[in-house]
Amino acid sequence: MVTRPDDMFTADVIADPYPYYGRLREEDPVHWNELYDLWVITRHDDVVWMTRHHELFSNAVFRNDPRPAYPAIDESDLGLYEYVRNYQADQFIQHDRPEHLEMRKIVHTYFTPRAMETWRPFVQKAVGELLDAAEANGHMDVMRDLATPLPVLVIAQMMGVPAVDRPHVRKLAEKLLYIGRGEHDRMKPLTEGMQGMIDYVSPLVDERLVNPGDDFISVLATGEKKGVFTRHQVLVNTSLLLLAGHETTINLLCNGTLAFMRHPEQWALFKGDPEGLAQRATEECLRYDAPVKSIQRIAAQDVDMRGKVLRKDDRIRWFISAANRDPNAFADPERFDITRDPNPHVAFGSGVHHCLGATLARVEGQEVFKALAERFPSLHVQTEALEYQPSITFRSLKSLPVAWS
Amino acid sequence: MARSLRVRVDHQRCVGNAMCEALAPAVFRLNANRQSEAINPAGDTEEKILEAAENCPVSAILVEDAQTGARLFP
């Protein structure tokens, strides 16, 4: 049994979550965590089953979970937490069917694989420009110089944000990232980011209602016209695009780059045929060190799982990081193998809530890894002392300094 | 008369997003594993079936002309 302190936020679990969640998967795959009052699910087949049974596991987490924030926040910030709850609750992903389906239909068409493929040239150009800016230095922080600006450039373009406003949007995006952190005083920057988004996006929505374009805010404004979204929901879901498409992509790009650097033989293999291998290699990056570690649900009813009873309204977190290394689903799961196929990882979840931006994330990952291999074949990490954000949701490096000659 | 179609769902890819079922419920239905099956390729118009295929987030739906075998999607 698990004997050590059952704390998912200790320094060693944050630094390397795989041994801790891997042991849970082998010893107690449906595990009750006393400390945080939640179920921890770690097997691949269980995660797939749960994601495909959305009617049993509610996504309306912020609306339905009356328990306090975790890790704990400053008592003086409880009012701010209420603001955060009300804000988050209006995201379309924080809804169950039937409302979720009507909301998703509005935004889904914008993100089809074919539509996202048309963004590839824009992504290639943006990657090229970011690497041009770094090239002469001989070194960069992948986090600061590539992985953070790239998704904001793409999302700002999707939102139809004028170039002059991009630094402001980027600042707001960085405040929104506090949603996944563990600091006790995180509510203040987070609510500043949320309110800042509302203030910034509201006039854009007014304008798109009169003059709709082919941008994402216009898509949401259409939803308001049709009565599917309230104005607050339009604003919150614009933030959601910025949040969900930002941190996750950063993590894919940084964690993937680091995986290549730590496996020189795979990097050498990739450099031999970046174009041909980019697709499978990106899938393996998504599996091996997934951008999102875990996802939360609330039990919609009592559910039996592996001899245990998850009670209605219990908190549940399934761990993508553990499921993606389940030996029952993957041969040699601890091995980083960029030719792995098939690769049924659950980095984007599955079922009706499968990640809306999955194809865009794939395009960004493929283009970044290709460009790095082609332009900086001698790429290497400059330090072994890498740190991760203290988040239970995101697998986020704090920085990733690399160099080339 | 409309041409007849062959519609298949690749279960290596299908993640049970169920958008096809929402768009063309007479054509697609989730099975016990919550993956989509093409139960009746004549259940809706060609336009609607192609819309469902296009909206599959993992491009798991294959549509062909049943007579000629010509690929219509993807």
Coordinates of C-alpha atoms in Angstrom, one line a residue:
Chain A
M1 CA 0.0 0.0 0.0
V2 CA 0.9 3.6 -0.3
T3 CA 2.7 4.5 2.9
R4 CA 4.3 7.8 2.3
P5 CA 2.5 11.1 3.0
D6 CA -0.4 11.1 0.6
D7 CA 0.3 14.6 -0.6
M8 CA 0.2 15.4 -4.3
F9 CA 1.9 18.7 -3.9
T10 CA 5.2 17.7 -2.3
A11 CA 8.4 18.8 -4.0
D12 CA 9.3 15.4 -5.3
V13 CA 5.8 14.6 -6.7
I14 CA 5.8 17.9 -8.5
A15 CA 9.3 17.4 -9.9
D16 CA 8.5 13.8 -11.1
P17 CA 4.9 12.7 -10.8
Y18 CA 5.4 9.4 -12.5
P19 CA 6.7 7.2 -9.7
Y20 CA 4.0 8.4 -7.3
Y21 CA 1.0 8.0 -9.7
G22 CA 2.5 4.9 -11.2
R23 CA 2.6 3.2 -7.8
L24 CA -1.0 4.2 -7.2
R25 CA -2.0 2.7 -10.6
E26 CA -0.4 -0.6 -9.7
E27 CA -1.5 -0.8 -6.0
D28 CA -4.7 1.2 -5.7
P29 CA -6.1 2.4 -9.0
V30 CA -9.2 3.8 -7.5
H31 CA -7.6 5.7 -4.6
W32 CA -9.2 7.9 -1.9
N33 CA -7.0 10.8 -1.0
E34 CA -7.9 11.9 2.5
L35 CA -5.8 15.0 2.5
Y36 CA -7.6 16.6 -0.5
D37 CA -10.9 14.8 -0.1
L38 CA -10.9 13.3 -3.6
W39 CA -10.7 10.1 -5.7
V40 CA -7.5 9.6 -7.7
I41 CA -8.0 7.4 -10.8
T42 CA -4.9 6.2 -12.6
R43 CA -5.5 3.3 -15.0
H44 CA -5.8 3.9 -18.7
D45 CA -8.9 1.7 -19.2
D46 CA -10.6 3.4 -16.2
V47 CA -9.9 6.9 -17.6
V48 CA -11.2 6.0 -21.0
W49 CA -14.3 4.5 -19.5
M50 CA -15.0 7.6 -17.3
T51 CA -14.4 10.1 -20.1
R52 CA -16.9 8.1 -22.2
H53 CA -19.5 8.1 -19.5
H54 CA -20.0 11.8 -19.1
E55 CA -23.5 11.3 -17.6
L56 CA -21.9 9.7 -14.5
F57 CA -19.2 12.3 -13.9
S58 CA -20.3 15.9 -14.0
N59 CA -18.2 18.6 -15.6
A60 CA -20.0 21.4 -13.7
V61 CA -17.3 21.2 -11.1
F62 CA -17.3 24.9 -10.1
R63 CA -21.1 25.0 -9.9
N64 CA -21.5 21.7 -8.0
D65 CA -18.6 21.6 -5.7
P66 CA -19.3 23.6 -2.5
R67 CA -15.9 22.6 -0.9
P68 CA -13.2 25.1 -0.5
A69 CA -10.4 25.7 -3.0
Y70 CA -7.4 23.4 -2.8
P71 CA -4.6 23.8 -2.0
A72 CA -5.9 26.3 0.5
I73 CA -6.1 30.0 -0.2
D74 CA -5.8 33.1 2.0
E75 CA -8.9 33.5 4.1
S76 CA -9.1 37.1 3.0
D77 CA -9.5 35.9 -0.6
L78 CA -12.6 33.9 -0.1
G79 CA -14.7 36.6 -1.8
L80 CA -12.4 36.5 -4.8
Y81 CA -12.8 32.7 -4.9
E82 CA -16.5 33.1 -5.3
Y83 CA -15.8 35.4 -8.2
V84 CA -13.6 32.7 -9.7
R85 CA -16.3 30.1 -9.2
N86 CA -18.9 32.1 -10.9
Y87 CA -16.6 33.0 -13.7
Q88 CA -15.4 29.4 -14.4
A89 CA -18.9 28.0 -14.1
D90 CA -19.8 29.9 -17.3
Q91 CA -17.2 28.1 -19.4
F92 CA -18.9 25.8 -21.9
I93 CA -16.7 23.0 -20.7
Q94 CA -18.1 23.4 -17.2
H95 CA -21.5 22.2 -18.4
D96 CA -23.1 18.8 -18.9
R97 CA -25.5 17.7 -21.6
P98 CA -27.9 18.9 -22.9
E99 CA -26.5 22.4 -22.5
H100 CA -23.0 21.4 -23.3
L101 CA -23.9 20.0 -26.7
E102 CA -25.7 23.2 -27.8
M103 CA -22.7 25.2 -26.6
R104 CA -20.1 22.9 -28.1
K105 CA -21.9 22.9 -31.5
I106 CA -21.4 26.7 -31.7
V107 CA -17.6 26.5 -31.2
H108 CA -16.9 23.0 -32.5
T109 CA -17.1 23.9 -36.2
Y110 CA -14.4 26.5 -35.9
F111 CA -11.9 23.8 -34.7
T112 CA -12.4 21.0 -37.2
P113 CA -9.2 19.3 -38.4
R114 CA -9.6 20.8 -41.9
A115 CA -10.1 24.3 -40.5
M116 CA -7.1 24.0 -38.2
E117 CA -4.9 22.8 -41.1
T118 CA -5.4 26.2 -42.7
W119 CA -3.6 27.7 -39.7
R120 CA -0.4 25.7 -40.4
P121 CA 1.2 28.4 -42.6
F122 CA 0.5 31.0 -39.9
V123 CA 2.0 28.8 -37.3
Q124 CA 5.1 28.1 -39.4
K125 CA 5.6 31.8 -40.0
A126 CA 5.2 32.6 -36.3
V127 CA 7.7 29.9 -35.3
G128 CA 10.1 31.0 -37.9
E129 CA 10.0 34.6 -36.7
L130 CA 10.5 33.6 -33.0
L131 CA 13.5 31.4 -33.9
D132 CA 14.9 34.2 -36.1
A133 CA 14.8 36.5 -33.1
A134 CA 16.7 34.0 -30.9
E135 CA 19.1 32.5 -33.5
A136 CA 22.0 35.1 -33.2
N137 CA 22.1 34.7 -29.4
G138 CA 23.0 31.0 -29.6
H139 CA 20.7 30.3 -26.7
M140 CA 17.1 30.8 -25.5
D141 CA 14.6 30.0 -22.9
V142 CA 12.2 27.7 -24.8
M143 CA 9.5 28.8 -22.3
R144 CA 9.9 32.5 -22.5
D145 CA 11.1 32.9 -26.1
L146 CA 9.1 30.3 -28.0
A147 CA 6.5 28.3 -26.1
T148 CA 4.8 31.2 -24.4
P149 CA 4.6 33.7 -27.2
L150 CA 3.6 31.3 -30.0
P151 CA 0.1 30.2 -28.7
V152 CA -0.7 33.8 -27.8
L153 CA 0.1 34.9 -31.3
V154 CA -2.1 32.2 -32.7
I155 CA -5.0 32.8 -30.3
A156 CA -4.8 36.6 -30.6
Q157 CA -5.1 36.1 -34.4
M158 CA -8.1 33.8 -33.9
M159 CA -9.7 36.4 -31.6
G160 CA -9.1 39.1 -34.2
V161 CA -7.1 41.1 -31.7
P162 CA -5.2 44.0 -33.2
A163 CA -1.4 43.6 -33.1
V164 CA -1.0 46.6 -30.9
D165 CA -3.1 44.9 -28.1
R166 CA -1.1 41.7 -28.1
P167 CA 1.2 42.6 -25.2
H168 CA -1.9 43.4 -23.1
V169 CA -3.5 40.1 -24.0
R170 CA -0.3 38.3 -23.2
K171 CA -0.2 39.9 -19.7
L172 CA -3.8 38.9 -19.1
A173 CA -3.0 35.4 -20.3
E174 CA -0.2 35.1 -17.8
K175 CA -2.5 36.1 -14.9
L176 CA -5.1 33.6 -16.1
L177 CA -2.5 30.8 -15.7
Y178 CA -2.8 31.1 -11.9
I179 CA -5.9 29.0 -12.1
G180 CA -3.7 25.9 -12.1
R181 CA -1.2 26.9 -9.5
G182 CA -0.9 26.2 -5.8
E183 CA 0.2 29.5 -4.2
H184 CA -2.1 30.5 -1.3
D185 CA -2.3 34.1 -2.7
R186 CA -3.1 33.1 -6.3
M187 CA -6.7 34.5 -6.3
K188 CA -5.6 38.1 -6.7
P189 CA -3.7 37.8 -10.0
L190 CA -6.2 35.3 -11.3
T191 CA -9.2 37.6 -10.7
E192 CA -7.3 40.5 -12.2
G193 CA -6.8 38.4 -15.3
M194 CA -10.4 37.4 -15.5
Q195 CA -11.8 40.9 -15.0
G196 CA -9.2 42.3 -17.4
M197 CA -10.4 39.9 -20.0
I198 CA -14.0 40.9 -19.5
D199 CA -13.1 44.6 -19.7
Y200 CA -11.0 44.0 -22.8
V201 CA -13.2 41.6 -24.8
S202 CA -16.6 43.2 -24.0
P203 CA -16.4 46.1 -26.6
L204 CA -15.0 43.6 -29.2
V205 CA -18.1 41.5 -28.7
D206 CA -20.4 44.5 -29.2
E207 CA -18.5 45.3 -32.4
R208 CA -18.7 41.7 -33.8
L209 CA -22.4 41.5 -33.1
V210 CA -22.8 44.4 -35.6
N211 CA -19.9 43.4 -38.0
P212 CA -19.3 39.7 -37.7
G213 CA -16.0 38.4 -39.1
D214 CA -14.4 34.9 -39.4
D215 CA -12.8 35.2 -36.0
F216 CA -13.6 33.2 -32.8
I217 CA -15.2 36.1 -31.0
S218 CA -17.7 36.4 -33.9
V219 CA -18.4 32.7 -33.5
L220 CA -19.2 33.2 -29.8
A221 CA -21.2 36.4 -30.6
T222 CA -23.3 34.2 -33.0
G223 CA -24.0 32.0 -30.1
E224 CA -25.3 35.0 -28.1
K225 CA -27.5 36.0 -31.0
K226 CA -29.0 32.4 -31.1
G227 CA -29.6 32.6 -27.4
V228 CA -27.2 29.7 -26.6
F229 CA -24.7 32.0 -24.7
T230 CA -25.3 34.9 -22.3
R231 CA -23.0 37.9 -22.7
H232 CA -21.0 36.7 -19.6
Q233 CA -20.6 33.3 -21.2
V234 CA -19.3 34.8 -24.4
L235 CA -16.7 36.8 -22.4
V236 CA -15.7 33.8 -20.2
N237 CA -15.4 31.5 -23.2
T238 CA -13.1 34.0 -25.0
S239 CA -10.9 33.8 -21.9
L240 CA -11.2 30.0 -22.0
L241 CA -9.7 30.0 -25.5
L242 CA -6.8 32.0 -24.2
L243 CA -6.3 29.9 -21.1
A244 CA -6.9 26.4 -22.5
G245 CA -4.9 27.1 -25.6
H246 CA -2.0 28.7 -23.8
E247 CA -0.7 26.8 -20.8
T248 CA -1.4 23.5 -22.4
T249 CA 0.5 24.3 -25.6
I250 CA 3.4 25.8 -23.6
N251 CA 3.7 22.5 -21.8
L252 CA 3.5 20.4 -24.9
L253 CA 6.3 22.5 -26.5
C254 CA 8.5 22.6 -23.4
N255 CA 8.0 19.0 -22.2
G256 CA 8.3 17.7 -25.7
T257 CA 11.6 19.6 -26.3
L258 CA 12.9 18.3 -23.0
A259 CA 12.0 14.7 -23.8
F260 CA 13.9 15.0 -27.0
M261 CA 16.9 16.5 -25.2
R262 CA 16.9 13.7 -22.6
H263 CA 16.8 11.0 -25.3
P264 CA 19.6 11.9 -27.7
E265 CA 19.0 8.8 -29.8
Q266 CA 15.4 9.8 -30.4
W267 CA 16.5 13.3 -31.3
A268 CA 19.0 11.9 -33.7
L269 CA 16.4 9.7 -35.3
F270 CA 14.0 12.7 -35.5
K271 CA 16.6 14.9 -37.2
G272 CA 17.0 12.3 -39.9
D273 CA 13.4 12.8 -41.1
P274 CA 11.6 15.6 -39.2
E275 CA 8.8 16.0 -41.8
G276 CA 8.1 12.3 -41.9
L277 CA 8.3 11.7 -38.1
A278 CA 6.7 14.9 -36.8
Q279 CA 3.2 13.5 -36.4
R280 CA 4.1 10.4 -34.5
A281 CA 6.8 12.2 -32.5
T282 CA 4.3 14.8 -31.4
E283 CA 1.8 12.1 -30.3
E284 CA 4.6 10.5 -28.3
C285 CA 5.5 13.9 -26.6
L286 CA 1.8 14.2 -25.7
R287 CA 1.8 10.7 -24.2
Y288 CA 5.2 10.7 -22.5
D289 CA 5.0 13.9 -20.5
A290 CA 1.5 15.2 -21.0
P291 CA 0.7 18.9 -20.8
V292 CA -2.2 18.3 -18.5
K293 CA -1.6 15.9 -15.6
S294 CA -5.1 15.5 -14.3
I295 CA -8.7 16.5 -14.8
Q296 CA -11.4 16.9 -12.2
R297 CA -15.1 15.8 -12.2
I298 CA -17.8 15.5 -9.7
A299 CA -19.7 12.2 -9.4
A300 CA -23.2 12.8 -10.7
Q301 CA -24.5 9.7 -8.9
D302 CA -23.1 6.8 -6.9
V303 CA -20.7 4.8 -9.1
D304 CA -19.1 1.4 -8.4
M305 CA -15.5 1.2 -9.5
R306 CA -13.2 -1.7 -8.8
G307 CA -15.0 -2.6 -5.6
K308 CA -15.3 0.9 -4.3
V309 CA -18.2 3.3 -4.3
L310 CA -17.8 6.8 -5.5
R311 CA -20.6 8.7 -3.9
K312 CA -22.7 11.4 -5.6
D313 CA -20.9 14.8 -5.3
D314 CA -17.5 13.2 -4.5
R315 CA -14.6 14.9 -6.1
I316 CA -12.7 12.9 -8.7
R317 CA -9.5 13.5 -10.5
W318 CA -8.2 11.2 -13.2
F319 CA -4.5 11.3 -14.0
I320 CA -3.6 11.4 -17.6
S321 CA 0.1 11.2 -16.6
A322 CA -0.5 7.8 -15.0
A323 CA -2.9 6.5 -17.7
N324 CA -0.4 7.4 -20.5
R325 CA 2.2 5.1 -18.9
D326 CA -0.1 2.2 -18.1
P327 CA 1.7 -1.0 -19.2
N328 CA -1.8 -2.5 -20.0
A329 CA -2.2 0.1 -22.7
F330 CA 1.4 0.7 -23.9
A331 CA 4.3 -1.6 -24.5
D332 CA 7.4 -0.4 -22.6
P333 CA 5.5 2.6 -21.4
E334 CA 8.5 4.4 -19.7
R335 CA 10.3 4.5 -23.0
F336 CA 10.2 7.7 -25.1
D337 CA 9.7 6.2 -28.6
I338 CA 8.8 8.7 -31.3
T339 CA 7.8 5.9 -33.8
R340 CA 5.2 4.5 -31.4
D341 CA 2.1 3.4 -33.3
P342 CA -0.7 3.0 -32.4
N343 CA -0.5 5.5 -29.5
P344 CA -3.9 5.7 -27.8
H345 CA -2.8 8.3 -25.2
V346 CA -5.4 10.3 -23.4
A347 CA -3.6 13.7 -23.3
F348 CA -6.7 15.3 -24.9
G349 CA -9.1 13.2 -22.9
S350 CA -11.9 11.4 -24.8
G351 CA -15.6 11.4 -25.1
V352 CA -17.9 14.4 -25.5
H353 CA -15.4 16.7 -23.7
H354 CA -12.4 15.6 -25.9
C355 CA -10.2 18.7 -26.2
L356 CA -11.6 21.2 -28.6
G357 CA -8.2 22.5 -29.5
A358 CA -6.5 19.2 -30.0
T359 CA -5.8 19.6 -33.7
L360 CA -4.4 23.1 -33.2
A361 CA -2.1 21.8 -30.4
R362 CA -0.9 19.1 -32.7
V363 CA -0.2 21.5 -35.6
E364 CA 1.8 23.8 -33.2
G365 CA 3.8 20.8 -31.7
Q366 CA 4.6 19.4 -35.1
E367 CA 5.8 22.7 -36.5
V368 CA 7.9 23.6 -33.5
F369 CA 9.7 20.3 -33.2
K370 CA 10.3 20.2 -37.0
A371 CA 11.7 23.8 -36.9
L372 CA 14.0 23.1 -34.0
A373 CA 15.4 19.9 -35.6
E374 CA 16.0 21.7 -38.9
R375 CA 17.4 24.9 -37.6
F376 CA 19.2 23.9 -34.3
P377 CA 20.3 20.3 -34.7
S378 CA 22.9 20.8 -32.0
L379 CA 20.2 21.9 -29.5
H380 CA 20.9 20.9 -25.9
V381 CA 19.6 21.8 -22.4
Q382 CA 21.8 24.2 -20.5
T383 CA 21.0 23.1 -16.9
E384 CA 19.8 19.9 -15.2
A385 CA 18.2 22.0 -12.4
L386 CA 14.8 22.4 -13.9
E387 CA 11.8 23.3 -11.8
Y388 CA 8.0 22.7 -12.3
Q389 CA 5.0 24.8 -11.2
P390 CA 3.3 23.4 -8.1
S391 CA 0.2 22.5 -10.0
I392 CA -2.0 19.4 -9.8
T393 CA -3.5 20.1 -13.2
F394 CA -0.6 21.2 -15.4
R395 CA 2.8 19.7 -16.0
S396 CA 4.5 23.1 -16.3
L397 CA 8.2 23.8 -16.4
K398 CA 9.2 27.2 -15.0
S399 CA 11.8 27.7 -17.7
L400 CA 13.8 25.6 -20.2
P401 CA 17.1 27.2 -21.1
V402 CA 18.7 25.6 -24.2
A403 CA 21.6 26.4 -26.5
W404 CA 23.0 25.5 -29.9
S405 CA 26.3 26.1 -31.7
Chain B
M1 CA -32.0 9.6 -56.9
A2 CA -29.1 10.3 -54.5
R3 CA -26.1 8.0 -54.9
S4 CA -25.5 5.5 -52.1
L5 CA -22.6 5.9 -49.8
R6 CA -20.3 3.6 -47.8
V7 CA -19.6 5.1 -44.4
R8 CA -17.0 3.7 -41.9
V9 CA -15.7 4.7 -38.5
D10 CA -12.1 3.9 -37.7
H11 CA -12.1 2.6 -34.1
Q12 CA -8.4 3.1 -33.8
R13 CA -9.1 6.8 -34.0
C14 CA -12.7 7.3 -32.7
V15 CA -12.7 9.0 -29.3
G16 CA -16.4 8.9 -28.8
N17 CA -16.8 12.7 -29.1
A18 CA -20.3 11.9 -30.5
M19 CA -20.6 15.0 -32.7
C20 CA -21.4 12.7 -35.6
E21 CA -24.3 11.3 -33.6
A22 CA -25.5 14.7 -32.7
L23 CA -25.4 15.9 -36.3
A24 CA -26.7 12.7 -38.0
P25 CA -28.4 10.5 -35.4
A26 CA -30.0 8.2 -38.0
V27 CA -26.6 7.4 -39.4
F28 CA -24.2 7.2 -36.5
R29 CA -24.8 5.7 -33.1
L30 CA -22.4 5.1 -30.2
N31 CA -21.8 1.4 -29.3
A32 CA -21.3 -0.2 -25.9
N33 CA -17.7 1.1 -25.9
R34 CA -19.1 4.6 -26.6
Q35 CA -17.4 4.6 -30.0
S36 CA -19.4 5.6 -33.1
E37 CA -20.8 3.0 -35.6
A38 CA -22.2 3.9 -39.0
I39 CA -25.6 2.1 -38.5
N40 CA -27.3 3.4 -41.7
P41 CA -25.4 5.2 -44.5
A42 CA -28.8 6.0 -46.1
G43 CA -30.2 7.5 -42.9
D44 CA -29.5 11.1 -43.9
T45 CA -28.5 13.3 -46.9
E46 CA -25.0 13.1 -48.3
E47 CA -24.5 16.8 -47.2
K48 CA -25.3 16.0 -43.6
I49 CA -23.1 12.9 -43.6
L50 CA -20.2 14.8 -45.0
E51 CA -20.8 17.5 -42.4
A52 CA -20.6 14.9 -39.6
A53 CA -17.4 13.5 -41.1
E54 CA -15.9 17.0 -41.3
N55 CA -16.8 17.7 -37.7
C56 CA -15.1 14.6 -36.4
P57 CA -12.3 16.0 -34.2
V58 CA -10.0 13.1 -35.0
S59 CA -11.0 12.5 -38.7
A60 CA -12.2 8.9 -37.9
I61 CA -15.1 8.9 -40.4
L62 CA -14.5 7.6 -44.0
V63 CA -17.1 8.3 -46.7
E64 CA -17.0 6.7 -50.1
D65 CA -19.3 6.4 -53.1
A66 CA -20.6 2.9 -52.7
Q67 CA -20.7 2.3 -56.5
T68 CA -17.4 3.7 -57.7
G69 CA -15.4 3.5 -54.4
A70 CA -14.4 7.1 -54.9
R71 CA -13.3 8.7 -51.6
L72 CA -15.6 11.6 -50.6
F73 CA -14.0 12.2 -47.1
P74 CA -11.5 12.8 -45.8

